[in-house]
Amino acid sequence: MANKFAKTSMNVRKLSIKCHLRRYDFPKEKPSSFPTIYNSNEVESKWYEYWEKNNFFKPDINKGTSGKDDRFSIVLPPPNVTGTLHLGHALTITVQDILARWHRMKGSEVIWVPSLDHAGIATQVVVERHLMKQKNQTRNEIGKEQFLNEVWKWKNEKGDTINEQLRTLGASLDWSKESFTMNDNYTDAINEAISRLWDAGLLFREPALVNWCCFLQSAISDIEVEEKEIVGPTDVIVPGYQNPVQFGLLTDFAYKFLNSDKEVVVSTTRLETVMGDVAVAVNPSDPRYCNLHGATLWHPFRQTPIPLICDESVDMNFATGAVKVTPAHDSTDFEIAKRHNLPVIPVINEEGCLNDFLHCPFSGMKRFDARTAILDELKNQGLFRGHHSHSYKLPICSRSGDVIEYLLRPQWFVDCRLMAKKAIAALKNGELVLHPERFHKIWLSWLENIRQWNISRQIWWGHQIPLYEVSRKKGNKVPIWVVANSVTEAESKSAAILKACRSDLIIKQDPDVLDTWFSSGLLPFTLFGWPSESQDLEKYYPLNLMVTGHDILFFWVARMVMLGLQLTGKLPFNKIFLHGIICDSLGRKMSKSLGNVISPEDIIKGVSIKVISDRISSNRLSDLISSEEEKKSIAEQKSLFPNGIPSCGIDALRFTLASQNMGNQFINFDVDECIKNRSFCNKIWQAFRYVFGRMSQLNYHMDSNISNISFELDKLLFIDKWILSRLSYAVEVINTSLSDVKLDEATSAFRRFFHFDFCDVYLEYTKAILNEGLTDYSEQTLNILFYCLDNSLRIMSPFMPYLSEELNMWMPGTEKAPVMLSKFPSDLKEYRNPELENEINIILGLITVIRRIKVENNLLKKSTTVEITSEKLDLLKKHNELLRALVKDELILLETVPEDKRSNIVVEPYSYHTHVYVHIEGESKLSEDQIQLLLKKEVKINKELNKFLNMMNHKGYKEKAPLNVQLAQKEKVQGLQKELTHIKRKLELYGIKSDRREG
């Protein structure tokens, strides 16, 4: 090899990387020597403060000069101030930050705005619990004003914690634009939005059955209701009850006919609402009741007659076919009552207790206590007819865990039908892009069947609805409603409408507050000063992209689109990317009840198994889980993390999150991947350390201006051309993947280039060149090494901002900027050499086969003899030096297969025309287990292959299957065929007969 790298005269072509004209003072001094060990805590300790202090996250007025097309505007989905950030937040933050940093390095003007959400119901619940735990007080005991002071204290504490977590994760947010959904400017925007919806006739108030949470004493929206699957008798913990409440039973009881012993038996799961029964309904086609239509029954508790009515909605096959009608507490019954002009009698109040009824012994009882008392009384009166097991879905408040009660009360609604049509059209005509595409049907289905949006909430924490009820003190007292920013404005407006003196008016603001999703639905434009025509609004709205979890597609994303179109006439963003929901490595949602919650800090800093166990125990002490669940959860966590979770660092966590296939509905997060990615960070660290060390040993110095780097282009060694081609390919894939928000493909491309192509191949090969001392070839090699490192640093920066910035500090040259401000690699297509890559792939494939054989036979650290037979011997000889540099065994290249049947050789087919023979100690043969494994694999592949081929040969496949699906399936078939050929060839080499394979 020595002669190959002898000093020679070469023409040199200069390659410009980037000339940094400004000098930057870095946040810390470089140690005297490059640290031998990668220490994530040390690397990640000071850079964020440095970035933020130097205003690197603010939009640069010198960028984006070509207008809106040259800017990237996004907003952070506002975390709730209920607690701290979890891994789901970390995923969204990581995706958005990578894209923001990438666009910034591409030269776009980037604005990424942080915000926090007041999360009305959720925050009120958590502060109420905190108040009870700390002071043993309820909000009603301390009063509204003092309670809201407590909420603000909570918000300030948790908001500071959340912002510190965002900084820790490296989120390059423009903190000067930070927003909170209860700030004064936000209140002004909300009042304007309500006013415009009112003027457009899209806001109305009417009595309606609402999803009422008795624990919160507030209505909640349909999408905040969870359905708990009840299969037969099931005990459920209900807030406010000392013992679990049983659900999953149908109770049969009789309604007697008026002045008769005849009876009709009804079945119900809701005995507690019997005081509100106004009729019994049967299907008119039910032959069992055809002679009873129009009969009169006797209510045993209200002591009043009620009718037996016929209605098509009654399911004849459900239980007895006769149902009690309670319109005040069931939506179906409410519709029946309207059709039959039946009265509506509310039974349960907002606190979840029974209303007062004349001579009713159940008045004032809690609803599920009343259920038991009513059952006892039915038995006393001889009306009880039995219980039956029943399976159904029990509506549960997702905020409090309480069982939903349906109550009739006046609420404010937004008519969404017209807005929904606009949102549908935006997707259909391509103005709005939604990924993954599988959500298209869901989006259209939900919007096409949209219900009116109940925006009233009966809680204290939130934006009080700016609508005022106004009536006269004298004369006509029928009230009117006006929208206003204050009582004074309401007086002025209503006086003009009613043509009355202000002193003659009674004005009262609606006490309800707005649904949190309404306020957060205004976020994309309110952040930039709407309704004012601000410069920021003109410049940064609409946003380029919205990234969030698919679980809030309708809670938030669809409502942002509808409100944006209605209030601004523009889509709030042009593209939506929905990522999956983070689950644990076993595929379970992370929850306190399972004890499987992992916080970002656990991975960044590490956590002991004792701390994990103590957390689970604290959940049990807080009555979040039972003792049995506590033991099970602790055992599971000890099994998963016997030694706790080691410190992995921020960059390893970010790279792991970015490596997930985010298009999946659920993302199984495995901490082991973080540990592996910490090792990858160390691999990068050691590669830089090695190159810098060789530069020092060879007394080789770069120019002070790193744009002066140069290397020969026309007469490069084949390995130099290959690594530049691989770099070019990686850059192309990474830019395309980031553009398509396919971060997993980008991380895979970078890992493949740096770990395998650069470290495992190029660095290994060039060691011999550098060992020759400082020659023209070694200078050229160092230049290319440096060029690859420089590009790798810039590729890494969006994904691993801390590590890339730390390594950049060690890069040669005195005039260099922070790497996050440098240009992202692009336009390296001139270095692509697919033909050379294909040649080298054959060599690298052979090396992989040789190493696998050596590993399987415990020869990895031993030198042996390797023979390769191939029809492409010229190619192997051409790259003989690469083979020998990476194999480090005695290598023999043969044109034909050896005649002798040596027993101490392991044979492996690389392809149909190329085979590898590795000498081992002892006799070589396939064990029976190995044979069976290969035979089973062959059968499995054949099955899968036939399935694909049958599908692809099916009539209409080419016309109906999307082109991308056809290409993917064709690639899959080719891969299966290749794998099958490999297995068959291997069996043949070891003399396994076809009849056995068929068997």
CSV table of N, CA and C in Angstrom, one decimal, residues 945-959 961 966 969-970 973 977:
chain,number,residue,atom,x,y,z
A,945,LEU,N,-44.5,-14.8,-0.5
A,945,LEU,CA,-44.3,-14.4,-1.9
A,945,LEU,C,-45.5,-14.7,-2.8
A,946,ASN,N,-46.1,-15.9,-2.6
A,946,ASN,CA,-47.3,-16.3,-3.3
A,946,ASN,C,-48.4,-15.3,-3.1
A,947,LYS,N,-48.5,-14.9,-1.8
A,947,LYS,CA,-49.6,-14.0,-1.5
A,947,LYS,C,-49.5,-12.7,-2.3
A,948,PHE,N,-48.3,-12.1,-2.3
A,948,PHE,CA,-48.1,-10.9,-3.1
A,948,PHE,C,-48.3,-11.1,-4.6
A,949,LEU,N,-47.7,-12.2,-5.1
A,949,LEU,CA,-47.8,-12.5,-6.5
A,949,LEU,C,-49.3,-12.7,-7.0
A,950,ASN,N,-50.1,-13.4,-6.2
A,950,ASN,CA,-51.5,-13.6,-6.5
A,950,ASN,C,-52.2,-12.2,-6.5
A,951,MET,N,-51.9,-11.4,-5.5
A,951,MET,CA,-52.6,-10.1,-5.4
A,951,MET,C,-52.2,-9.2,-6.6
A,952,MET,N,-50.9,-9.3,-7.0
A,952,MET,CA,-50.4,-8.4,-8.1
A,952,MET,C,-50.9,-8.9,-9.5
A,953,ASN,N,-51.2,-10.2,-9.6
A,953,ASN,CA,-51.7,-10.8,-10.8
A,953,ASN,C,-53.2,-10.7,-10.9
A,954,HIS,N,-53.9,-10.2,-9.9
A,954,HIS,CA,-55.3,-10.1,-9.8
A,954,HIS,C,-55.8,-9.1,-10.9
A,955,LYS,N,-56.9,-9.4,-11.5
A,955,LYS,CA,-57.5,-8.6,-12.5
A,955,LYS,C,-57.8,-7.2,-11.9
A,956,GLY,N,-57.4,-6.1,-12.5
A,956,GLY,CA,-57.7,-4.8,-12.0
A,956,GLY,C,-56.7,-4.2,-11.1
A,957,TYR,N,-55.7,-5.0,-10.7
A,957,TYR,CA,-54.6,-4.5,-9.8
A,957,TYR,C,-53.9,-3.3,-10.3
A,958,LYS,N,-53.5,-3.4,-11.5
A,958,LYS,CA,-52.7,-2.3,-12.1
A,958,LYS,C,-53.5,-1.0,-12.3
A,959,GLU,N,-54.8,-1.2,-12.5
A,959,GLU,CA,-55.6,0.0,-12.7
A,959,GLU,C,-56.1,0.6,-11.4
A,961,ALA,N,-54.8,-0.2,-7.9
A,961,ALA,CA,-53.8,0.0,-6.9
A,961,ALA,C,-53.0,1.3,-7.2
A,966,GLN,N,-48.0,-0.1,-5.7
A,966,GLN,CA,-47.4,-1.1,-6.7
A,966,GLN,C,-45.9,-1.1,-6.6
A,969,GLN,N,-44.8,-2.8,-3.4
A,969,GLN,CA,-45.0,-4.2,-3.4
A,969,GLN,C,-44.0,-4.9,-4.3
A,970,LYS,N,-43.7,-4.3,-5.4
A,970,LYS,CA,-42.8,-4.9,-6.4
A,970,LYS,C,-41.4,-5.0,-5.7
A,973,VAL,N,-41.5,-7.9,-3.3
A,973,VAL,CA,-41.4,-9.2,-4.0
A,973,VAL,C,-39.9,-9.5,-4.4
A,977,GLN,N,-37.8,-12.7,-3.2
A,977,GLN,CA,-37.2,-13.6,-4.2
A,977,GLN,C,-35.7,-13.7,-3.9
